[in-house]
Amino acid sequence: MERQCNRWWSPVLLWALLIVLAAVAPVSSISRDDFPTGFVFGAGSSAYQVEGAAAEGGRTPSIWDTYAHEGRTADKRTGDVAADQYHKYKEDVKLMHDMGLDAYRFSISWSRLIPNGRGPVNPEGVQYYNNLINELKKYGIEPHVTLFHFDLPQALEDEYSGVLSPNIVEDFTAYADVCFKEFGGSVKYWVTINEPNVYSIQGYDLGNFPPNHCSSSLASFYGLNCTKGNSSVEPYVAGYNLLLSHASAASLYRKKYQPKQKGYIGITLFAPWVEPFTALPEDIAAANRVLDFLIGWFVDPIVCGRFPFVMRKLVGSRLPSFKPEESAILRGSFDFIGFNHYMEFSVQAATSNPDDNLRDWYTDVNFKIPQTNVTKALVSKDPPTIPLAPWAMQRLLDYIRDKYGNPPVFIHENGYPEYNIDPTTTEYNYHDEHRATYMRDYIESMLLSIRNGSNVRGYFAWSFVDSFELVDGYRNRYGLIGVNFSVQNRTRYRRYSGDWYSKFLKPMHIGEDIEMWM
Ligand code: GAL
């Protein structure tokens, strides 16, 4: 009684204070309750970037194994072990559950499932993906599965030059058929191809992605190490064949599987926002051209059955044209479109006309990036140099809504890179508060577009665990969960950003964690 009387605080007052804080604090920030019912929050990965087990379970090399083994990555390392998710999927799924993810976006390794690219199916591959899917389902985590995330079977590259050949359409469709048949009972969200725009530009114009094609004139111009290629023509042929592959797989899904399996199918594009550097009409036109060459190149065909007018005009006969039956199968070949959005950059009209002897995707678009922006946006080296432009997310989504009739959309990737981490000092670094800030601001920007009517259905952080980051090898990290790549066991450790996302996803209890929202 004595103590009770002496207490300087009253429980009633404290509760009142907490209730006021809980009611007021979130107003200054966002919570998942602000999003429509059914909105999905997840995180993602891709097969070659996390699985490892490159030579196990019947898998054969993809073009990324070849690239990495040729010593082309920044740190000369490969995805042979990567984050070892092949062996650690149970631990990872448990971490996803602990974080509160609704969904996990991953891709299937084509050469694990069908080692020769076409023909016999590898039962161990089927088993692995069934194990992963079942583990996700056990925790109520929805699998969102990409069929092709850059890692073309090397066998198909060797046999007929991969996506430069029309043969790819039939083989991709047969591979997709196996995936729908084996996993479609449990998988309701399918992406046919991740970033065909990046695959075409980096693989066939710049040549800094496998299969490293570019024109010899460009190789010396950009200082790249290409084996062969024709940057004037091949990016457009690759894009065309990838589009037809997508449409063929989507059409198969719709006819043979969708009525029973009741899932959804789409395609995912790399989608920075592009802003005019000035209000001059020529800069505005340049920004629109870049958007058409980057996004419209793939979205116009699946929405309207043709390439954007400006591409047809500027690329001319180097741009393949769709036959009427191809247009017909492309048009409407999606239930949703995925966008991978990380950044914004501004552009100006190029000052000189493109040199006809040096035509490639870049000179066809005919733009330039002001020097200050190049260093900031495209070659960011050390944190925190990635320009924080969360407003760009809203602008991108508003643009898609207005230009393409408000299709259902997923943000399939959004995340913050840390470059050149010194593994001796920061391997276990927990403090990535900047990544949490980045995510919060981008998620908030997405919400503004949703409130203005955009049909966004979900958001996936890139990446769930640290990964083999393609050309950067392990010098670049995006993980909500860090991975110690120096030890055989590939130990995981949840970062601040993972804690933040978890708290964002799980309902807040009064009296707990209020500081997260302040
Ligand atoms: C995307 C790609 C991912 C990932 C990410 C971060 O373009 O789809 O695989 O590497 O960039 O660099």
mmCIF file of N, CA and C and ligand atoms in Angstrom, residues 49 149-150 194-195 270 340 342 413 462 469-470 478, ligand 1:
data_model
loop_
_atom_site.group_PDB
_atom_site.id
_atom_site.type_symbol
_atom_site.label_atom_id
_atom_site.label_comp_id
_atom_site.label_asym_id
_atom_site.label_seq_id
_atom_site.Cartn_x
_atom_site.Cartn_y
_atom_site.Cartn_z
ATOM 1 N N GLN A 49 21.425 -17.085 -57.944
ATOM 2 C CA GLN A 49 21.955 -16.129 -56.974
ATOM 3 C C GLN A 49 21.965 -16.664 -55.541
ATOM 4 N N HIS A 149 15.079 -16.638 -64.755
ATOM 5 C CA HIS A 149 15.700 -15.433 -64.185
ATOM 6 C C HIS A 149 17.173 -15.411 -64.637
ATOM 7 N N PHE A 150 17.403 -15.128 -65.881
ATOM 8 C CA PHE A 150 18.738 -14.936 -66.487
ATOM 9 C C PHE A 150 19.533 -16.220 -66.764
ATOM 10 N N ASN A 194 12.091 -12.976 -66.007
ATOM 11 C CA ASN A 194 12.524 -11.806 -65.254
ATOM 12 C C ASN A 194 13.384 -10.910 -66.140
ATOM 13 N N GLU A 195 12.994 -9.652 -66.232
ATOM 14 C CA GLU A 195 13.782 -8.616 -66.884
ATOM 15 C C GLU A 195 14.309 -8.995 -68.268
ATOM 16 N N PHE A 270 12.599 -4.737 -65.603
ATOM 17 C CA PHE A 270 13.437 -3.756 -64.908
ATOM 18 C C PHE A 270 12.836 -2.381 -65.205
ATOM 19 N N ASN A 340 10.533 -4.258 -61.404
ATOM 20 C CA ASN A 340 11.656 -4.202 -60.464
ATOM 21 C C ASN A 340 12.135 -2.761 -60.433
ATOM 22 N N TYR A 342 14.244 0.248 -58.532
ATOM 23 C CA TYR A 342 15.273 0.586 -57.554
ATOM 24 C C TYR A 342 15.603 2.064 -57.536
ATOM 25 N N GLU A 413 10.743 -6.310 -57.215
ATOM 26 C CA GLU A 413 12.034 -6.056 -56.566
ATOM 27 C C GLU A 413 12.118 -4.589 -56.201
ATOM 28 N N TRP A 462 13.919 -6.868 -52.456
ATOM 29 C CA TRP A 462 15.108 -7.569 -52.943
ATOM 30 C C TRP A 462 16.225 -7.202 -51.994
ATOM 31 N N GLU A 469 25.577 -11.432 -56.421
ATOM 32 C CA GLU A 469 24.934 -10.308 -57.109
ATOM 33 C C GLU A 469 25.469 -10.128 -58.532
ATOM 34 N N LEU A 470 25.343 -11.190 -59.302
ATOM 35 C CA LEU A 470 25.620 -11.148 -60.739
ATOM 36 C C LEU A 470 26.998 -10.553 -61.034
ATOM 37 N N TYR A 478 22.269 -6.974 -50.730
ATOM 38 C CA TYR A 478 20.935 -6.401 -50.611
ATOM 39 C C TYR A 478 20.136 -7.039 -49.475
HETATM 40 C C1 GAL B 1 17.779 -7.028 -60.749
HETATM 41 C C2 GAL B 1 17.826 -8.526 -60.919
HETATM 42 C C3 GAL B 1 18.173 -9.266 -59.669
HETATM 43 C C4 GAL B 1 19.176 -8.561 -58.781
HETATM 44 C C5 GAL B 1 18.910 -7.090 -58.697
HETATM 45 C C6 GAL B 1 19.931 -6.292 -57.908
HETATM 46 O O1 GAL B 1 17.945 -6.383 -61.962
HETATM 47 O O2 GAL B 1 16.582 -9.021 -61.359
HETATM 48 O O3 GAL B 1 18.553 -10.559 -60.037
HETATM 49 O O4 GAL B 1 20.467 -8.890 -59.038
HETATM 50 O O5 GAL B 1 18.802 -6.516 -59.956
HETATM 51 O O6 GAL B 1 21.071 -6.025 -58.644
#
